[in-house]
Amino acid sequence: MGLQAVYWETKNGKPPTSGETLTIFYNPSAASLVPNEEYGIAFNGGFNQPIMCGGEPRRMTRRDRGPSCAPFYSIRINVPLHAMALLFTFTDGKNWDGPYKLKFEIPKGFQGKPLEFFSEGIAKELSEAGACENAIYPDAAYIEDRCLFPASLIHEGGNRCDLDIVLGCTNPDSPNYDPLANVDDGSCPFYESSDDEA
């Protein structure tokens, strides 16, 4: 992830915009937080001001990167249409990292509107039941349970992929036998025994 603690990603690759979805990634190894045993890292943030959807910190999704790298955490944000910025922090349950501020691109139809337009609009959007839970929520966790290999071979892998695949002839009686091969690629020639000929 690099040396920075916070990264973001949008679906279209453009800067975060009001009315669209983005993912925020947090790299605790680049900050002073140590992930909590119970929930890892939590996110706390609000739109336009800290209190709009602030409330209780929300658990983030842990993203493992392999045995050599520390995990990072992610959370999804459905940016309300009247949001101008997201003010947020991270916590491990004891300490806090932040505040951070992410400013959003304003849609063309809203550009030039007074601050009151956005304040009243965001208050109305977020006053509906469940609005904050739909605006800030844990990112989906994808657990890979199988791997795709050349020639459409599928190898079951539990929650990881076994990438120590060596294609080749696995028949020890074949002249093309490869003692290092662990997946038969069909390169063993088919020979009928001389006993079958008559």
Coordinates of N, CA, C and O in Angstrom, one line a residue:
M1 N 0.8 -1.2 0.0 CA 0.0 0.0 0.0 C 0.9 1.2 0.0 O 0.4 2.3 -0.3
G2 N 2.1 1.2 0.4 CA 2.9 2.4 0.4 C 3.1 2.9 1.8 O 2.8 2.3 2.8
L3 N 3.5 4.2 1.8 CA 3.9 4.8 3.1 C 2.8 5.7 3.7 O 2.9 6.1 4.8
Q4 N 1.7 5.9 2.9 CA 0.6 6.7 3.4 C -0.4 5.9 4.1 O -0.6 4.7 3.8
A5 N -1.1 6.5 5.1 CA -2.1 5.8 5.9 C -3.4 5.7 5.2 O -4.1 4.7 5.4
V6 N -3.8 6.6 4.4 CA -5.1 6.7 3.8 C -5.1 6.7 2.3 O -4.3 7.5 1.7
Y7 N -5.9 5.9 1.6 CA -6.0 5.9 0.2 C -7.5 5.8 -0.1 O -8.3 5.4 0.7
W8 N -7.9 6.3 -1.3 CA -9.3 6.1 -1.7 C -9.3 5.6 -3.2 O -8.4 5.8 -3.9
E9 N -10.5 5.0 -3.5 CA -10.7 4.5 -4.9 C -12.1 4.7 -5.2 O -13.0 4.4 -4.5
T10 N -12.4 5.2 -6.5 CA -13.8 5.3 -7.0 C -14.0 4.3 -8.0 O -13.1 3.7 -8.6
K11 N -15.3 4.0 -8.3 CA -15.6 3.0 -9.3 C -15.1 3.4 -10.7 O -14.8 2.6 -11.5
N12 N -15.2 4.7 -11.0 CA -14.8 5.2 -12.4 C -13.4 5.7 -12.5 O -12.9 6.1 -13.5
G13 N -12.6 5.7 -11.3 CA -11.2 6.1 -11.4 C -11.0 7.6 -11.3 O -9.9 8.1 -11.4
K14 N -12.1 8.4 -11.3 CA -12.1 9.8 -11.2 C -12.1 10.3 -9.8 O -12.4 9.5 -8.9
P15 N -11.8 11.6 -9.5 CA -11.9 12.1 -8.1 C -13.3 11.8 -7.5 O -14.3 11.8 -8.2
P16 N -13.3 11.6 -6.2 CA -14.6 11.4 -5.5 C -15.6 12.5 -5.8 O -15.2 13.7 -5.7
T17 N -16.8 12.2 -6.1 CA -17.9 13.1 -6.5 C -19.1 12.9 -5.6 O -19.5 11.8 -5.4
S18 N -19.8 14.0 -5.3 CA -21.1 13.9 -4.6 C -22.0 13.0 -5.4 O -22.1 13.1 -6.6
G19 N -22.7 12.1 -4.7 CA -23.7 11.2 -5.4 C -23.1 9.9 -5.9 O -23.8 9.1 -6.5
E20 N -21.8 9.7 -5.7 CA -21.2 8.5 -6.2 C -20.6 7.6 -5.0 O -20.7 8.0 -3.9
T21 N -20.1 6.5 -5.4 CA -19.5 5.5 -4.4 C -18.0 5.6 -4.4 O -17.4 5.7 -5.5
L22 N -17.4 5.5 -3.2 CA -16.0 5.3 -3.2 C -15.6 4.4 -2.0 O -16.4 4.1 -1.2
T23 N -14.4 3.9 -2.1 CA -13.8 3.0 -1.0 C -12.7 3.7 -0.4 O -11.8 4.3 -1.1
I24 N -12.6 3.8 0.9 CA -11.5 4.3 1.6 C -10.7 3.2 2.2 O -11.3 2.3 2.9
F25 N -9.4 3.2 2.0 CA -8.5 2.2 2.5 C -7.6 2.8 3.6 O -7.2 3.9 3.5
Y26 N -7.4 2.0 4.7 CA -6.5 2.5 5.8 C -5.4 1.5 6.0 O -5.7 0.3 6.1
N27 N -4.2 2.0 6.1 CA -3.0 1.2 6.2 C -2.4 1.5 7.6 O -1.7 2.5 7.8
P28 N -2.8 0.7 8.7 CA -2.4 1.0 10.0 C -0.9 0.9 10.2 O -0.3 1.6 11.1
S29 N -0.2 0.2 9.4 CA 1.3 0.1 9.5 C 2.0 1.4 9.1 O 3.1 1.6 9.5
A30 N 1.3 2.3 8.5 CA 1.8 3.6 8.1 C 1.4 4.6 9.2 O 1.7 5.8 9.0
A31 N 0.7 4.2 10.2 CA 0.2 5.1 11.2 C 0.6 4.6 12.6 O 1.3 3.6 12.7
S32 N 0.1 5.2 13.6 CA 0.4 4.7 15.0 C -0.6 3.7 15.6 O -0.4 3.3 16.8
L33 N -1.6 3.3 14.9 CA -2.6 2.4 15.4 C -2.2 1.0 15.3 O -1.6 0.6 14.3
V34 N -2.6 0.2 16.3 CA -2.4 -1.2 16.3 C -3.8 -1.9 16.2 O -4.6 -1.6 17.1
P35 N -4.1 -2.7 15.2 CA -5.4 -3.3 15.1 C -5.9 -4.0 16.3 O -5.1 -4.8 16.9
N36 N -7.1 -3.8 16.7 CA -7.7 -4.4 17.9 C -8.0 -5.8 17.6 O -8.4 -6.2 16.5
E37 N -7.8 -6.7 18.6 CA -8.1 -8.1 18.4 C -9.5 -8.4 18.0 O -9.8 -9.3 17.3
E38 N -10.5 -7.6 18.6 CA -11.9 -7.9 18.4 C -12.4 -7.5 17.0 O -13.1 -8.2 16.4
Y39 N -12.0 -6.2 16.6 CA -12.6 -5.7 15.3 C -11.6 -5.1 14.4 O -11.9 -4.6 13.3
G40 N -10.3 -5.1 14.8 CA -9.3 -4.5 13.9 C -9.2 -3.0 14.0 O -8.8 -2.5 15.0
I41 N -9.7 -2.3 13.0 CA -9.7 -0.9 12.9 C -11.1 -0.4 12.6 O -11.9 -1.1 11.9
A42 N -11.5 0.7 13.2 CA -12.9 1.2 13.0 C -12.8 2.6 12.4 O -11.8 3.4 12.6
F43 N -13.8 3.0 11.7 CA -13.9 4.3 11.0 C -15.0 5.1 11.6 O -16.0 4.7 12.0
N44 N -14.7 6.4 11.8 CA -15.7 7.4 12.3 C -15.6 8.6 11.4 O -14.6 9.2 11.3
G45 N -16.8 9.0 10.8 CA -16.7 10.2 10.0 C -18.1 10.7 9.7 O -19.1 10.1 10.0
G46 N -18.1 11.9 9.2 CA -19.3 12.6 8.9 C -19.2 13.5 7.7 O -18.1 13.9 7.3
F47 N -20.3 13.8 7.1 CA -20.4 14.6 5.9 C -20.6 16.1 6.2 O -21.4 16.5 6.9
N48 N -19.8 16.9 5.5 CA -19.8 18.4 5.7 C -19.4 18.9 7.0 O -18.9 20.0 7.2
Q49 N -19.6 18.1 8.1 CA -19.2 18.4 9.4 C -19.1 17.1 10.2 O -19.8 16.1 9.8
P50 N -18.4 17.0 11.2 CA -18.1 15.7 11.9 C -19.4 15.0 12.4 O -19.4 13.8 12.6
I51 N -20.5 15.8 12.7 CA -21.6 15.2 13.4 C -22.6 14.5 12.4 O -23.4 13.7 12.8
M52 N -22.5 14.8 11.1 CA -23.5 14.2 10.2 C -23.0 12.8 9.8 O -22.2 12.5 9.0
C53 N -23.6 11.8 10.5 CA -23.2 10.3 10.4 C -22.0 10.0 11.3 O -21.5 8.9 11.1
G54 N -21.6 10.8 12.1 CA -20.4 10.5 13.0 C -20.8 9.3 13.9 O -20.4 8.2 13.6
G55 N -21.5 9.6 15.0 CA -22.0 8.5 15.9 C -20.9 7.6 16.3 O -19.7 7.9 16.5
E56 N -21.2 6.3 16.4 CA -20.3 5.2 16.8 C -19.4 4.9 15.7 O -19.8 4.9 14.5
P57 N -18.1 4.5 16.0 CA -17.2 4.1 14.9 C -17.7 2.8 14.3 O -18.3 2.0 14.9
R58 N -17.5 2.7 13.0 CA -18.0 1.6 12.2 C -16.8 0.6 11.9 O -15.7 1.1 11.5
R59 N -17.0 -0.6 12.1 CA -16.0 -1.6 11.8 C -15.6 -1.6 10.4 O -16.5 -1.6 9.5
M60 N -14.3 -1.7 10.1 CA -13.8 -1.8 8.7 C -13.5 -3.2 8.3 O -13.4 -4.1 9.2
T61 N -13.5 -3.5 7.0 CA -13.2 -4.8 6.5 C -11.7 -5.0 6.4 O -11.0 -4.2 5.9
R62 N -11.2 -6.1 7.0 CA -9.8 -6.4 7.0 C -9.4 -7.0 5.7 O -10.1 -7.9 5.1
R63 N -8.3 -6.6 5.1 CA -7.8 -7.1 3.8 C -6.5 -7.6 4.0 O -5.5 -6.9 4.2
D64 N -6.3 -9.0 4.0 CA -5.0 -9.6 4.1 C -4.3 -9.6 2.8 O -4.9 -9.7 1.8
R65 N -3.0 -9.4 2.9 CA -2.1 -9.2 1.7 C -1.0 -10.3 1.7 O -0.1 -10.2 0.9
G66 N -1.2 -11.3 2.4 CA -0.2 -12.4 2.4 C 0.7 -12.4 3.7 O 0.6 -11.5 4.5
P67 N 1.5 -13.4 3.9 CA 2.3 -13.5 5.1 C 3.3 -12.5 5.3 O 3.7 -12.2 6.5
S68 N 3.8 -11.8 4.3 CA 4.9 -10.8 4.4 C 4.4 -9.4 4.6 O 5.2 -8.5 4.9
C69 N 3.1 -9.2 4.4 CA 2.6 -7.8 4.5 C 1.5 -7.7 5.6 O 0.7 -8.6 5.7
A70 N 1.5 -6.6 6.3 CA 0.5 -6.3 7.3 C -0.8 -6.1 6.5 O -0.9 -5.6 5.4
P71 N -2.0 -6.4 7.2 CA -3.3 -6.2 6.5 C -3.6 -4.7 6.5 O -3.0 -3.9 7.2
F72 N -4.5 -4.4 5.6 CA -5.1 -3.0 5.6 C -6.6 -3.2 5.7 O -7.1 -4.3 5.7
Y73 N -7.3 -2.1 5.9 CA -8.7 -2.1 6.1 C -9.4 -1.2 5.1 O -8.9 -0.2 4.7
S74 N -10.7 -1.5 4.9 CA -11.5 -0.7 3.9 C -12.9 -0.5 4.4 O -13.4 -1.3 5.2
I75 N -13.5 0.6 3.9 CA -14.9 0.9 4.1 C -15.5 1.6 2.9 O -14.8 2.2 2.2
R76 N -16.8 1.3 2.6 CA -17.4 1.9 1.5 C -18.2 3.1 1.9 O -18.8 3.1 3.0
I77 N -18.2 4.1 1.0 CA -19.0 5.3 1.2 C -19.8 5.6 0.0 O -19.4 5.7 -1.1
N78 N -21.2 5.7 0.3 CA -22.1 6.1 -0.7 C -22.3 7.6 -0.5 O -23.0 8.0 0.5
V79 N -21.6 8.4 -1.2 CA -21.5 9.9 -1.0 C -22.9 10.5 -1.2 O -23.4 10.4 -2.4
P80 N -23.5 11.1 -0.2 CA -24.8 11.8 -0.5 C -24.6 12.9 -1.5 O -23.6 13.5 -1.7
L81 N -25.7 13.2 -2.2 CA -25.7 14.2 -3.3 C -25.3 15.6 -2.8 O -24.6 16.3 -3.5
H82 N -25.7 16.0 -1.6 CA -25.3 17.3 -1.0 C -24.1 17.3 -0.2 O -23.8 18.3 0.5
A83 N -23.3 16.3 -0.2 CA -22.0 16.2 0.5 C -20.9 17.0 -0.2 O -20.7 16.8 -1.4
M84 N -20.3 17.9 0.5 CA -19.1 18.6 0.0 C -17.8 18.0 0.4 O -16.8 18.2 -0.2
A85 N -17.8 17.4 1.6 CA -16.6 16.8 2.2 C -16.9 15.7 3.2 O -18.1 15.6 3.6
L86 N -15.9 14.9 3.4 CA -16.0 13.8 4.4 C -14.9 14.1 5.4 O -13.8 14.2 5.1
L87 N -15.3 14.3 6.7 CA -14.3 14.5 7.8 C -14.3 13.2 8.6 O -15.4 12.7 9.0
F88 N -13.1 12.6 8.7 CA -13.1 11.2 9.4 C -11.8 11.0 10.1 O -10.8 11.6 10.0
T89 N -11.9 10.0 11.0 CA -10.8 9.5 11.8 C -10.9 7.9 11.9 O -11.9 7.3 11.4
F90 N -9.8 7.3 12.4 CA -9.7 5.9 12.6 C -9.4 5.6 14.0 O -8.7 6.4 14.6
T91 N -9.8 4.5 14.5 CA -9.5 4.1 15.9 C -9.2 2.6 16.0 O -9.8 1.8 15.2
D92 N -8.4 2.3 17.0 CA -8.2 0.9 17.3 C -8.9 0.5 18.6 O -8.7 -0.5 19.2
G93 N -9.7 1.4 19.1 CA -10.5 1.2 20.3 C -9.9 2.0 21.5 O -10.5 2.2 22.5
K94 N -8.6 2.4 21.4 CA -7.9 3.2 22.4 C -7.4 4.5 21.9 O -7.6 5.5 22.5
N95 N -6.8 4.4 20.7 CA -6.2 5.6 20.2 C -6.9 6.0 18.9 O -7.6 5.2 18.2
W96 N -6.7 7.3 18.4 CA -7.3 7.8 17.2 C -6.2 8.3 16.3 O -5.2 8.8 16.7
D97 N -6.5 8.1 15.0 CA -5.6 8.7 13.9 C -6.5 9.6 13.1 O -7.5 9.1 12.5
G98 N -6.1 10.8 13.0 CA -6.9 11.8 12.2 C -6.9 13.1 12.9 O -6.2 13.3 13.9
P99 N -7.7 14.0 12.5 CA -8.7 13.9 11.5 C -8.2 14.0 10.0 O -7.1 14.6 9.8
Y100 N -8.9 13.4 9.1 CA -8.6 13.5 7.7 C -9.8 14.2 7.1 O -11.0 14.2 7.6
K101 N -9.6 14.9 5.9 CA -10.7 15.5 5.2 C -10.6 15.2 3.7 O -9.5 15.4 3.1
L102 N -11.7 14.7 3.2 CA -11.7 14.4 1.7 C -12.8 15.3 1.1 O -14.0 15.2 1.5
K103 N -12.4 16.2 0.2 CA -13.3 17.1 -0.5 C -13.8 16.4 -1.7 O -13.1 15.8 -2.4
F104 N -15.1 16.6 -2.0 CA -15.7 16.0 -3.1 C -15.9 16.9 -4.3 O -16.1 18.1 -4.1
E105 N -15.9 16.4 -5.5 CA -16.2 17.2 -6.7 C -17.7 17.5 -6.6 O -18.5 16.6 -6.3
I106 N -18.1 18.7 -6.9 CA -19.5 19.0 -6.9 C -20.1 18.9 -8.3 O -19.5 19.3 -9.3
P107 N -21.3 18.2 -8.4 CA -21.9 18.0 -9.7 C -22.2 19.4 -10.4 O -22.5 20.4 -9.7
K108 N -22.1 19.4 -11.7 CA -22.3 20.7 -12.4 C -23.6 21.5 -12.0 O -23.6 22.7 -11.8
G109 N -24.7 20.7 -11.8 CA -25.9 21.4 -11.5 C -25.9 22.0 -10.1 O -26.8 22.9 -9.8
F110 N -25.0 21.7 -9.2 CA -24.9 22.2 -7.9 C -23.8 23.2 -7.7 O -23.7 23.9 -6.7
Q111 N -23.0 23.4 -8.7 CA -21.9 24.4 -8.6 C -22.4 25.8 -8.5 O -23.3 26.2 -9.2
G112 N -21.8 26.6 -7.6 CA -22.2 28.0 -7.4 C -23.3 28.1 -6.4 O -23.7 29.3 -6.1
K113 N -23.9 27.0 -5.9 CA -25.0 27.1 -4.9 C -24.4 27.6 -3.5 O -23.2 27.3 -3.2
P114 N -25.2 28.3 -2.7 CA -24.7 28.8 -1.4 C -24.5 27.6 -0.5 O -25.1 26.5 -0.6
L115 N -23.7 27.8 0.6 CA -23.5 26.8 1.6 C -24.7 26.3 2.2 O -24.8 25.1 2.5
E116 N -25.7 27.1 2.4 CA -27.0 26.7 3.0 C -27.7 25.6 2.2 O -28.4 24.8 2.7
F117 N -27.6 25.7 0.9 CA -28.2 24.7 0.0 C -27.6 23.3 0.4 O -28.4 22.4 0.5
F118 N -26.3 23.2 0.5 CA -25.7 21.9 0.9 C -26.0 21.5 2.3 O -26.3 20.3 2.6
S119 N -26.0 22.4 3.2 CA -26.3 22.1 4.6 C -27.7 21.6 4.8 O -28.0 20.6 5.5
E120 N -28.7 22.3 4.2 CA -30.1 21.9 4.3 C -30.3 20.5 3.5 O -31.0 19.7 4.0
G121 N -29.7 20.4 2.4 CA -29.8 19.2 1.6 C -29.3 18.0 2.3 O -29.9 16.9 2.3
I122 N -28.1 18.1 2.9 CA -27.5 16.9 3.5 C -28.3 16.6 4.8 O -28.5 15.4 5.1
A123 N -28.8 17.6 5.5 CA -29.6 17.3 6.7 C -30.8 16.5 6.3 O -31.2 15.6 7.0
K124 N -31.5 16.9 5.2 CA -32.7 16.2 4.7 C -32.3 14.8 4.3 O -33.0 13.8 4.6
E125 N -31.2 14.6 3.5 CA -30.9 13.3 3.0 C -30.6 12.3 4.1 O -31.0 11.2 4.1
L126 N -29.9 12.8 5.2 CA -29.4 11.9 6.3 C -30.4 11.8 7.4 O -30.2 11.1 8.3
S127 N -31.5 12.5 7.3 CA -32.5 12.4 8.4 C -33.4 11.2 8.2 O -34.2 10.8 9.1
E128 N -33.4 10.6 7.1 CA -34.3 9.4 6.8 C -33.7 8.2 7.6 O -32.5 8.1 7.8
A129 N -34.6 7.3 8.0 CA -34.2 6.1 8.7 C -33.2 5.3 7.9 O -33.4 5.0 6.8
G130 N -32.1 4.9 8.5 CA -31.1 4.1 7.9 C -30.2 4.8 6.9 O -29.3 4.1 6.3
A131 N -30.3 6.1 6.8 CA -29.5 6.8 5.8 C -28.0 6.7 6.1 O -27.2 6.5 5.1
C132 N -27.6 6.9 7.3 CA -26.2 6.9 7.6 C -25.6 5.4 7.4 O -24.5 5.3 7.0
E133 N -26.4 4.4 7.8 CA -26.0 3.1 7.6 C -25.8 2.7 6.1 O -25.0 1.9 5.8
N134 N -26.6 3.3 5.3 CA -26.5 3.1 3.8 C -25.4 4.0 3.2 O -25.0 3.7 2.1
A135 N -25.0 5.0 3.9 CA -24.0 5.9 3.4 C -22.5 5.4 3.7 O -21.6 5.6 3.0
I136 N -22.4 4.9 4.9 CA -21.0 4.4 5.4 C -21.2 3.0 5.9 O -21.9 2.7 6.9
Y137 N -20.6 2.0 5.2 CA -20.7 0.6 5.6 C -19.5 -0.2 5.3 O -18.7 0.2 4.4
P138 N -19.3 -1.3 5.9 CA -18.1 -2.1 5.7 C -18.1 -2.6 4.2 O -19.1 -2.9 3.6
D139 N -16.9 -2.6 3.7 CA -16.7 -3.1 2.3 C -16.9 -4.6 2.3 O -16.6 -5.3 3.2
A140 N -17.4 -5.1 1.2 CA -17.6 -6.5 1.0 C -16.3 -7.3 1.1 O -15.3 -6.8 0.5
A141 N -16.2 -8.4 1.8 CA -15.0 -9.2 1.9 C -15.1 -10.4 0.9 O -16.1 -11.2 1.0
Y142 N -14.2 -10.5 0.0 CA -14.2 -11.6 -1.0 C -13.2 -12.6 -0.5 O -12.0 -12.2 -0.4
I143 N -13.6 -13.8 -0.3 CA -12.7 -14.9 0.1 C -12.6 -15.8 -1.1 O -13.6 -16.4 -1.5
E144 N -11.4 -15.9 -1.6 CA -11.2 -16.8 -2.7 C -11.2 -18.2 -2.3 O -10.5 -18.6 -1.4
D145 N -12.1 -19.0 -2.9 CA -12.2 -20.4 -2.5 C -11.8 -21.4 -3.6 O -11.8 -22.5 -3.5
R146 N -11.3 -20.8 -4.8 CA -10.8 -21.6 -5.8 C -9.9 -20.8 -6.7 O -10.0 -19.6 -6.7
C147 N -9.1 -21.4 -7.5 CA -8.2 -20.7 -8.4 C -8.4 -21.2 -9.8 O -8.7 -22.4 -10.0
L148 N -8.2 -20.4 -10.8 CA -8.3 -20.7 -12.2 C -6.9 -20.9 -12.7 O -6.0 -20.1 -12.4
F149 N -6.7 -22.0 -13.4 CA -5.4 -22.3 -13.9 C -5.4 -22.5 -15.4 O -6.5 -22.6 -16.0
P150 N -4.3 -22.5 -16.1 CA -4.3 -22.7 -17.6 C -5.1 -24.0 -17.9 O -5.2 -24.9 -17.2
A151 N -5.6 -23.9 -19.1 CA -6.5 -25.0 -19.6 C -7.7 -25.3 -18.8 O -8.2 -26.4 -18.7
S152 N -8.2 -24.2 -18.1 CA -9.4 -24.3 -17.3 C -9.3 -25.3 -16.2 O -10.3 -25.8 -15.7
L153 N -8.1 -25.6 -15.7 CA -8.0 -26.5 -14.5 C -8.4 -25.7 -13.3 O -8.0 -24.5 -13.1
I154 N -9.2 -26.3 -12.4 CA -9.6 -25.6 -11.2 C -9.1 -26.4 -10.0 O -9.2 -27.6 -10.0
H155 N -8.4 -25.7 -9.1 CA -7.9 -26.4 -7.9 C -8.5 -25.8 -6.7 O -8.5 -24.6 -6.5
E156 N -9.1 -26.7 -5.8 CA -9.8 -26.2 -4.6 C -8.7 -25.7 -3.7 O -7.6 -26.3 -3.5
G157 N -8.9 -24.5 -3.0 CA -7.9 -24.0 -2.2 C -8.3 -23.5 -0.9 O -7.6 -22.8 -0.2
G158 N -9.6 -23.7 -0.4 CA -10.0 -23.2 0.9 C -10.1 -21.7 0.8 O -10.7 -21.1 -0.1
N159 N -9.4 -21.0 1.7 CA -9.4 -19.5 1.7 C -8.1 -19.0 1.0 O -7.8 -17.8 1.2
R160 N -7.4 -19.8 0.3 CA -6.2 -19.3 -0.4 C -6.0 -20.2 -1.6 O -6.7 -21.2 -1.8
C161 N -5.1 -19.8 -2.5 CA -4.8 -20.5 -3.7 C -3.5 -21.2 -3.6 O -2.5 -20.6 -3.1
D162 N -3.4 -22.4 -4.0 CA -2.1 -23.1 -4.1 C -1.5 -22.8 -5.4 O -1.9 -23.4 -6.4
L163 N -0.5 -21.9 -5.4 CA 0.0 -21.5 -6.7 C 1.3 -22.3 -7.0 O 2.0 -21.9 -7.9
D164 N 1.6 -23.3 -6.3 CA 2.8 -24.2 -6.6 C 2.4 -25.2 -7.6 O 2.5 -26.4 -7.3
I165 N 1.9 -24.8 -8.8 CA 1.5 -25.7 -9.8 C 2.6 -25.9 -10.8 O 3.1 -24.9 -11.4
V166 N 2.9 -27.1 -11.1 CA 3.8 -27.4 -12.2 C 3.1 -28.4 -13.2 O 2.8 -29.5 -12.8
L167 N 2.8 -27.9 -14.4 CA 2.2 -28.7 -15.4 C 3.2 -29.6 -16.0 O 4.3 -29.3 -16.2
G168 N 2.7 -30.8 -16.4 CA 3.6 -31.7 -17.1 C 2.9 -33.1 -17.1 O 1.8 -33.3 -16.6
C169 N 3.7 -34.1 -17.5 CA 3.3 -35.5 -17.5 C 3.5 -36.1 -16.1 O 4.6 -36.1 -15.6
T170 N 2.4 -36.6 -15.5 CA 2.6 -37.2 -14.2 C 2.6 -38.7 -14.1 O 2.6 -39.3 -13.1
N171 N 2.6 -39.3 -15.3 CA 2.6 -40.8 -15.4 C 4.0 -41.3 -15.4 O 4.8 -41.1 -16.3
P172 N 4.4 -42.0 -14.3 CA 5.8 -42.4 -14.2 C 6.2 -43.4 -15.2 O 7.4 -43.6 -15.5
D173 N 5.3 -44.1 -15.9 CA 5.6 -45.1 -16.9 C 5.8 -44.5 -18.3 O 6.1 -45.1 -19.2
S174 N 5.5 -43.2 -18.4 CA 5.6 -42.5 -19.7 C 7.0 -42.0 -20.0 O 7.7 -41.6 -19.0
P175 N 7.4 -42.0 -21.2 CA 8.8 -41.5 -21.5 C 8.8 -40.0 -21.3 O 9.9 -39.4 -21.2
N176 N 7.7 -39.3 -21.3 CA 7.6 -37.8 -21.1 C 7.4 -37.5 -19.6 O 7.2 -36.3 -19.3
Y177 N 7.6 -38.5 -18.7 CA 7.3 -38.2 -17.2 C 8.2 -37.1 -16.7 O 9.4 -37.0 -17.0
D178 N 7.5 -36.2 -16.0 CA 8.2 -35.1 -15.4 C 8.1 -35.2 -13.8 O 7.0 -35.1 -13.3
P179 N 9.1 -35.6 -13.1 CA 9.0 -35.8 -11.7 C 8.6 -34.6 -10.9 O 8.2 -34.7 -9.8
L180 N 8.8 -33.4 -11.5 CA 8.4 -32.2 -10.8 C 7.0 -31.8 -11.0 O 6.4 -30.9 -10.3
A181 N 6.3 -32.4 -12.0 CA 4.9 -32.0 -12.3 C 4.0 -32.5 -11.2 O 4.1 -33.6 -10.7
N182 N 3.0 -31.6 -10.9 CA 2.0 -32.1 -9.9 C 0.6 -31.9 -10.5 O -0.4 -32.2 -9.8
V183 N 0.5 -31.4 -11.8 CA -0.8 -31.4 -12.5 C -0.6 -31.9 -13.9 O 0.3 -31.4 -14.6
D184 N -1.3 -32.9 -14.2 CA -1.2 -33.5 -15.6 C -1.7 -32.6 -16.6 O -2.9 -32.2 -16.6
D185 N -0.9 -32.3 -17.6 CA -1.3 -31.3 -18.7 C -1.7 -32.1 -20.0 O -1.9 -31.5 -21.0
G186 N -1.7 -33.4 -19.9 CA -2.1 -34.2 -21.1 C -0.9 -34.5 -22.0 O -1.1 -34.9 -23.2
S187 N 0.3 -34.2 -21.6 CA 1.5 -34.4 -22.5 C 2.0 -35.8 -22.4 O 3.0 -36.2 -23.1
C188 N 1.4 -36.7 -21.6 CA 1.8 -38.1 -21.6 C 1.2 -38.8 -22.8 O 0.0 -38.8 -23.0
P189 N 2.1 -39.4 -23.7 CA 1.5 -40.0 -24.9 C 0.8 -41.3 -24.4 O 1.2 -42.0 -23.5
F190 N -0.2 -41.6 -25.2 CA -1.0 -42.8 -24.9 C -0.4 -44.0 -25.7 O -0.3 -43.9 -26.9
Y191 N 0.1 -45.0 -25.0 CA 0.6 -46.2 -25.6 C -0.2 -47.4 -25.2 O -0.5 -47.6 -24.0
E192 N -0.5 -48.2 -26.2 CA -1.2 -49.5 -25.9 C -0.1 -50.5 -25.6 O 1.0 -50.5 -26.3
S193 N -0.2 -51.4 -24.6 CA 0.8 -52.3 -24.3 C 0.8 -53.4 -25.4 O -0.2 -53.7 -26.1
S194 N 2.0 -54.0 -25.6 CA 2.1 -55.0 -26.7 C 1.3 -56.2 -26.4 O 1.0 -57.0 -27.3
D195 N 1.0 -56.5 -25.1 CA 0.1 -57.6 -24.8 C -1.3 -57.5 -25.4 O -1.9 -58.5 -25.6
D196 N -1.7 -56.3 -25.5 CA -3.1 -56.1 -26.0 C -3.2 -56.2 -27.5 O -4.3 -56.3 -28.1
E197 N -2.0 -56.2 -28.2 CA -2.0 -56.3 -29.7 C -2.2 -57.8 -30.0 O -1.6 -58.7 -29.5
A198 N -2.9 -58.1 -31.1 CA -3.0 -59.5 -31.5 C -3.7 -59.6 -32.8 O -4.7 -59.3 -33.1

